[in-house]
Amino acid sequence: MVETRTHVVVIGGGYAGTIAANRLQTADNVDITLVNPRPQFVERIRLHQLVAGVDDAVVDYAEVLGQGIRLVTDRAARIDAAARIVALESGDTLDYDYLIYAVGSGVAAPTVPGAAEFAYPMVEFEHATRLRAALDDVGPATPITVVGAGSTGIETAAELAEQGHPITLVCGGVLGPYLSPAARRSAARRLARMGVTVLDGPAATVTAVTRQSVTLADGREVPSPLTVWTAGFGVPDLATASGLSTDALGRLITDETLTSVDDDRIVAAGDAAAPSDQPLRMCCASAAPLGAHAADTVRSRIAGTAPTPLNVALAGQCISLGSKAGVFQLSHTDDTATPLYLGGKAGAALKRAALTASVKLVAREARKPGSLTWLKSDKRGKRLAETERVSAP
């Protein structure tokens, strides 16, 4: 009797995709292919440290990917759902029985005049590397403006300020929109002590970027020979270009099992998933359980059993404020902030632990597939979309 094997292709080798690929090792008679444009795993939550030159933010896939998983270094160009084929940018194709869509997120294309030309995004590894090189070319006294005051903007501003750069953080709204008022005040005090100038409120919205300055809504011009753009997130347009149902941002719309509403052979995970058109917050904390749940859904479908609905509860958000301080904001089960937070050295210690644990968690799932567990809620609650939407100018 010929053994029937199932081929699962995972598109995207970030936290969600790598967890999904690793967890699929628990399924019988399954071949797993992971498609990723880079040959190394990127620790995206360390990109601010890469920019500051204190960490390289990459790990070899040999350390975090199961040995039996095939890694294809390429980028998916199109999904042919009817034929179950993934076309790659190299010209190669991959046949699949099931597909896990985990393409992640990136910076949204800025619409502010001059931003695309003169500002440095840093959501992707290549962005952070380019920004690191630009920082090497400017003097320590060169004014730097960071646009966007979500977690990425705050961490980048603090990291660069700690190295002595004069930093202006333009919020486009409030500082740390996810944070409670008390946690926000704590972060603001720490940034002030580091010499960061925080510009918040409706007037602190960027209307133009030039090579030497940033213009705000009230007409102010902020000197900025180097501008860092962290405002707004987007997702690759692969699902949209492939004719699959997506939300306004381009995330793949799924049911509560993370299965595409168009095709039960396609399952989504991570930032590019929009279960019931109510996506979870874009973050590493949600990526891991979403990746694991996507793998469990595929395993159930292979076995011919009904997949279970999604149940993920997030504990909050941890933001570093340089190497010596941080803020950990605790949340309700609907992912809204509680009045409780930990700041200062305790916040920094929690952030360091989170940075270390994120890779260990992925590596453990490679060695012991199925070991990942996560916080769950006894009620579904309301889901919030991306945290940093408020800070987009």
XYZ file of C-alpha atoms in Angstrom:
393
model
C 0.000 0.000 0.000
C 1.376 3.394 -1.030
C 1.632 5.857 1.837
C -0.337 9.050 1.217
C 1.547 12.159 2.262
C 0.234 15.694 2.666
C 2.287 18.709 1.597
C 1.808 21.878 3.643
C 3.407 25.102 2.436
C 3.892 27.909 4.957
C 4.417 31.348 3.423
C 6.371 33.553 5.804
C 9.107 32.617 8.260
C 8.472 35.114 11.036
C 7.192 34.246 14.502
C 3.785 33.004 13.323
C 4.981 31.101 10.259
C 7.916 29.402 11.981
C 5.777 28.356 14.942
C 3.163 26.968 12.531
C 5.754 24.999 10.553
C 7.315 23.590 13.713
C 3.992 22.585 15.227
C 2.935 20.770 12.052
C 5.638 18.208 12.803
C 3.125 16.556 15.148
C 0.977 15.555 12.166
C 1.485 12.142 10.557
C 2.714 11.766 6.975
C 3.141 15.497 6.400
C 5.856 17.232 4.385
C 6.406 20.864 5.379
C 7.929 23.633 3.262
C 8.602 27.072 4.708
C 8.970 29.926 2.192
C 10.777 33.019 3.405
C 12.589 35.800 1.527
C 15.546 35.747 3.931
C 17.835 32.830 4.865
C 17.788 33.787 8.542
C 15.049 34.225 11.144
C 14.587 37.915 11.960
C 13.934 38.897 15.575
C 11.673 41.708 14.578
C 11.163 42.895 18.146
C 14.902 43.640 18.261
C 15.032 45.881 15.187
C 15.356 48.990 17.359
C 18.473 47.371 18.833
C 19.799 46.639 15.345
C 19.349 50.321 14.478
C 21.268 51.270 17.616
C 24.013 48.764 16.825
C 23.602 46.672 19.981
C 22.147 43.499 18.392
C 22.085 41.969 14.909
C 18.415 40.870 15.305
C 18.845 37.593 13.389
C 19.070 33.907 14.323
C 20.027 30.992 12.083
C 17.016 28.895 11.096
C 19.007 25.855 12.224
C 18.345 27.068 15.780
C 14.596 27.685 15.458
C 13.288 25.426 12.679
C 12.578 21.710 12.891
C 15.157 19.556 11.104
C 12.662 17.892 8.795
C 11.248 21.162 7.479
C 12.356 22.313 4.036
C 13.342 25.998 3.883
C 12.936 27.755 0.526
C 14.576 31.191 0.407
C 12.285 33.001 -1.994
C 9.252 35.264 -2.021
C 5.730 34.183 -2.936
C 4.420 36.138 -5.936
C 0.936 34.648 -6.330
C -1.334 31.951 -4.954
C -3.421 29.917 -7.387
C -6.005 28.551 -4.972
C -7.875 26.549 -7.615
C -4.735 24.713 -8.728
C -3.167 24.738 -5.225
C 0.048 26.258 -6.499
C 2.276 28.994 -5.084
C 4.241 30.883 -7.729
C 7.565 32.236 -6.459
C 9.414 35.350 -7.604
C 12.292 33.171 -8.792
C 9.966 31.546 -11.319
C 9.678 28.280 -9.398
C 6.344 26.918 -8.185
C 5.242 24.871 -5.198
C 2.265 22.517 -5.150
C 0.428 22.245 -1.857
C -2.376 20.324 -0.204
C -2.753 22.968 2.516
C -1.335 26.475 2.727
C -0.610 28.556 5.824
C -0.594 32.252 4.983
C 1.769 34.016 7.437
C 3.293 36.835 5.405
C 3.410 39.221 8.362
C 3.243 42.996 8.172
C 5.379 45.939 7.136
C 5.291 49.693 7.071
C 2.305 51.217 5.291
C 3.238 53.266 2.265
C 3.394 56.842 3.605
C 1.136 59.339 1.876
C 2.726 62.413 3.465
C 4.619 64.430 0.817
C 8.337 63.678 0.948
C 8.079 60.835 3.461
C 8.700 58.031 0.966
C 11.669 59.912 -0.479
C 13.398 61.308 2.590
C 12.274 59.328 5.659
C 13.721 55.995 6.782
C 11.170 53.284 7.619
C 12.323 50.560 10.019
C 9.630 47.896 10.229
C 11.553 45.442 8.025
C 15.055 44.041 8.583
C 16.324 45.707 5.404
C 14.884 49.041 6.557
C 16.658 48.802 9.905
C 19.956 47.870 8.222
C 19.692 50.854 5.896
C 18.891 53.174 8.794
C 21.852 51.791 10.764
C 24.135 52.689 7.855
C 22.647 56.186 7.651
C 23.270 56.727 11.361
C 26.914 55.783 10.887
C 27.201 58.593 8.345
C 25.913 61.370 10.628
C 27.529 62.939 13.661
C 26.300 62.293 17.213
C 24.985 65.862 17.438
C 22.786 65.528 14.339
C 19.086 66.079 15.189
C 16.930 63.038 14.499
C 13.146 63.019 14.266
C 11.181 59.834 14.927
C 7.649 59.939 13.498
C 5.087 57.712 15.198
C 4.772 57.100 18.935
C 3.605 53.517 19.105
C 5.929 50.902 20.589
C 8.334 50.939 17.622
C 8.688 54.709 17.654
C 9.120 54.925 21.417
C 11.718 52.149 21.542
C 13.677 53.592 18.634
C 13.653 57.109 20.079
C 14.804 55.872 23.483
C 17.531 53.637 22.077
C 19.000 56.433 19.959
C 18.698 58.994 22.757
C 20.594 56.663 25.066
C 23.457 56.817 22.572
C 23.501 60.602 22.792
C 21.534 61.622 19.708
C 19.196 64.658 20.072
C 15.778 63.111 19.407
C 12.362 64.616 18.660
C 9.468 62.149 18.848
C 6.463 63.305 16.806
C 3.374 61.473 18.032
C 0.686 62.476 15.551
C -1.698 62.050 18.486
C -0.848 60.668 21.905
C 2.320 59.046 23.155
C 1.863 55.265 23.349
C -1.807 55.033 22.298
C -2.130 51.552 23.838
C -0.917 52.695 27.267
C -3.032 53.728 30.224
C -2.713 57.385 31.288
C -0.479 56.442 34.227
C 1.825 54.285 32.102
C 1.934 57.021 29.454
C 3.036 59.578 32.049
C 5.721 57.178 33.272
C 7.050 56.711 29.737
C 6.957 60.459 29.100
C 8.966 61.177 32.257
C 11.606 58.646 31.290
C 11.881 59.996 27.747
C 12.212 63.534 29.097
C 15.056 62.466 31.380
C 16.766 60.954 28.337
C 16.489 64.284 26.523
C 13.795 63.221 24.053
C 11.497 66.062 22.967
C 7.969 64.651 22.692
C 5.554 66.523 20.419
C 1.997 65.273 20.844
C -1.564 66.422 20.202
C -3.402 67.075 16.903
C -0.968 69.822 15.913
C 1.919 67.340 16.056
C 0.902 65.657 12.820
C 3.442 65.500 10.025
C 2.322 67.203 6.809
C 5.600 67.178 4.861
C 9.121 65.763 5.025
C 12.186 67.233 3.317
C 15.832 66.250 3.366
C 16.493 68.617 6.272
C 13.191 69.070 8.136
C 9.746 67.849 9.104
C 6.717 70.158 8.829
C 3.841 69.814 11.290
C 0.135 70.581 10.919
C 0.443 73.888 12.785
C 3.209 75.082 10.464
C 6.144 74.330 12.727
C 9.309 73.111 11.070
C 11.408 70.636 13.034
C 15.069 70.465 11.914
C 15.628 66.854 10.856
C 18.618 65.873 8.726
C 17.570 62.281 9.486
C 13.899 61.276 9.833
C 12.775 57.841 11.022
C 9.262 56.745 9.982
C 7.501 54.254 12.274
C 3.896 55.381 11.788
C 1.339 53.008 10.357
C 1.479 49.350 9.408
C 0.453 47.507 6.285
C 0.550 43.943 5.007
C 1.816 42.483 1.720
C -0.769 42.474 -1.053
C -0.268 38.783 -1.887
C -3.757 37.722 -0.792
C -5.440 40.614 -2.584
C -3.417 40.043 -5.760
C -4.345 36.358 -5.610
C -8.071 37.114 -5.556
C -8.676 36.098 -1.941
C -11.009 38.001 0.385
C -9.182 40.601 2.456
C -10.017 43.463 4.776
C -9.315 47.121 3.978
C -5.670 46.735 5.015
C -5.141 43.581 2.947
C -5.299 40.964 5.715
C -6.775 37.614 4.737
C -10.321 37.294 6.077
C -10.894 33.993 7.852
C -13.462 32.333 10.073
C -12.817 31.727 13.759
C -10.649 28.690 12.996
C -8.322 30.915 10.891
C -9.535 29.218 7.692
C -9.941 31.469 4.651
C -13.571 32.278 3.897
C -12.790 31.449 0.251
C -10.929 28.151 0.536
C -10.712 25.633 3.379
C -7.256 24.586 2.162
C -5.854 28.019 3.095
C -5.315 28.973 6.746
C -3.907 32.296 7.979
C -1.708 33.242 10.932
C -0.069 36.300 12.429
C -0.395 39.940 11.415
C -1.866 39.110 7.995
C -4.879 37.257 9.441
C -8.262 38.867 10.064
C -10.453 36.276 11.827
C -14.106 37.243 11.386
C -12.793 40.557 10.033
C -11.706 41.400 13.611
C -7.908 41.053 13.612
C -5.871 40.797 16.762
C -3.280 43.425 17.570
C -0.189 43.211 15.391
C 2.480 41.974 17.798
C 4.799 39.088 18.593
C 2.561 38.081 21.511
C -0.336 37.314 19.180
C 1.797 35.883 16.356
C 2.914 32.802 18.261
C -0.526 31.541 19.367
C -2.012 32.393 15.977
C 0.712 30.356 14.287
C 0.100 27.435 16.623
C -3.660 27.609 16.147
C -3.267 27.720 12.367
C -1.167 24.543 12.512
C -3.771 22.868 14.732
C -6.496 23.806 12.245
C -4.544 22.248 9.370
C -3.908 19.110 11.436
C -7.629 18.814 12.164
C -8.538 19.200 8.498
C -5.986 16.581 7.473
C -7.429 14.216 10.080
C -10.999 14.956 8.977
C -12.051 16.436 12.326
C -13.623 19.816 13.033
C -11.049 22.510 13.905
C -11.627 24.487 17.091
C -12.416 28.218 17.212
C -9.694 30.695 18.052
C -9.215 31.629 21.694
C -6.319 33.992 22.401
C -6.031 36.463 25.274
C -3.173 38.986 25.338
C -1.622 40.054 28.630
C -0.557 43.540 27.565
C 2.349 45.315 25.941
C 5.977 45.706 26.976
C 7.988 48.684 25.707
C 11.669 49.281 26.326
C 12.857 52.787 27.175
C 16.531 52.272 26.520
C 18.528 49.565 28.293
C 17.728 50.614 31.852
C 13.989 51.257 31.890
C 10.759 50.087 30.352
C 7.031 49.938 30.836
C 4.889 46.807 30.929
C 1.226 47.650 30.446
C -1.235 45.017 31.667
C -4.446 44.549 29.701
C -7.986 43.247 30.030
C -8.954 40.135 28.059
C -10.306 42.385 25.278
C -6.775 43.784 24.882
C -7.532 47.190 26.353
C -5.188 48.631 28.958
C -5.886 48.297 32.668
C -4.686 50.953 35.141
C -1.904 48.544 36.148
C 1.618 48.748 34.768
C 5.210 48.120 35.774
C 7.797 50.757 34.926
C 11.442 51.597 35.464
C 13.897 48.755 36.076
C 11.097 46.215 36.502
C 9.714 47.151 33.081
C 13.187 46.838 31.569
C 13.686 43.403 33.145
C 10.361 42.185 31.754
C 11.224 43.488 28.296
C 14.604 41.732 28.352
C 12.882 38.522 29.417
C 10.352 38.872 26.605
C 13.089 39.396 24.014
C 14.907 36.271 25.136
C 11.776 34.164 25.580
C 10.406 34.885 22.109
C 13.210 33.016 20.331
C 13.376 30.280 22.964
C 9.660 29.700 22.471
C 10.074 29.240 18.710
C 13.120 26.986 19.199
C 11.318 24.869 21.782
C 8.437 24.282 19.374
C 11.032 23.085 16.848
C 12.434 20.538 19.313
C 9.136 19.634 21.012
C 6.299 20.258 18.545
C 2.979 20.874 20.232
C 4.528 22.203 23.444
C 3.375 25.801 23.012
C 0.503 26.929 25.223
C -0.982 30.416 25.485
C -3.333 32.598 27.467
C -6.994 31.986 26.761
C -10.151 33.779 27.798
C -13.411 32.350 29.087
C -15.188 34.823 26.832
C -14.369 35.937 23.317
C -14.574 39.644 24.048
C -13.962 42.450 21.612
C -10.821 42.351 19.525
C -8.870 45.484 18.759
C -6.964 46.033 15.544
C -3.410 47.337 15.350
C -2.191 49.294 18.369
C -0.314 51.907 16.414
C -3.198 53.121 14.264
C -3.708 56.159 16.509
C -0.145 57.316 15.980
C -0.313 57.327 12.197
C -0.074 60.929 10.913
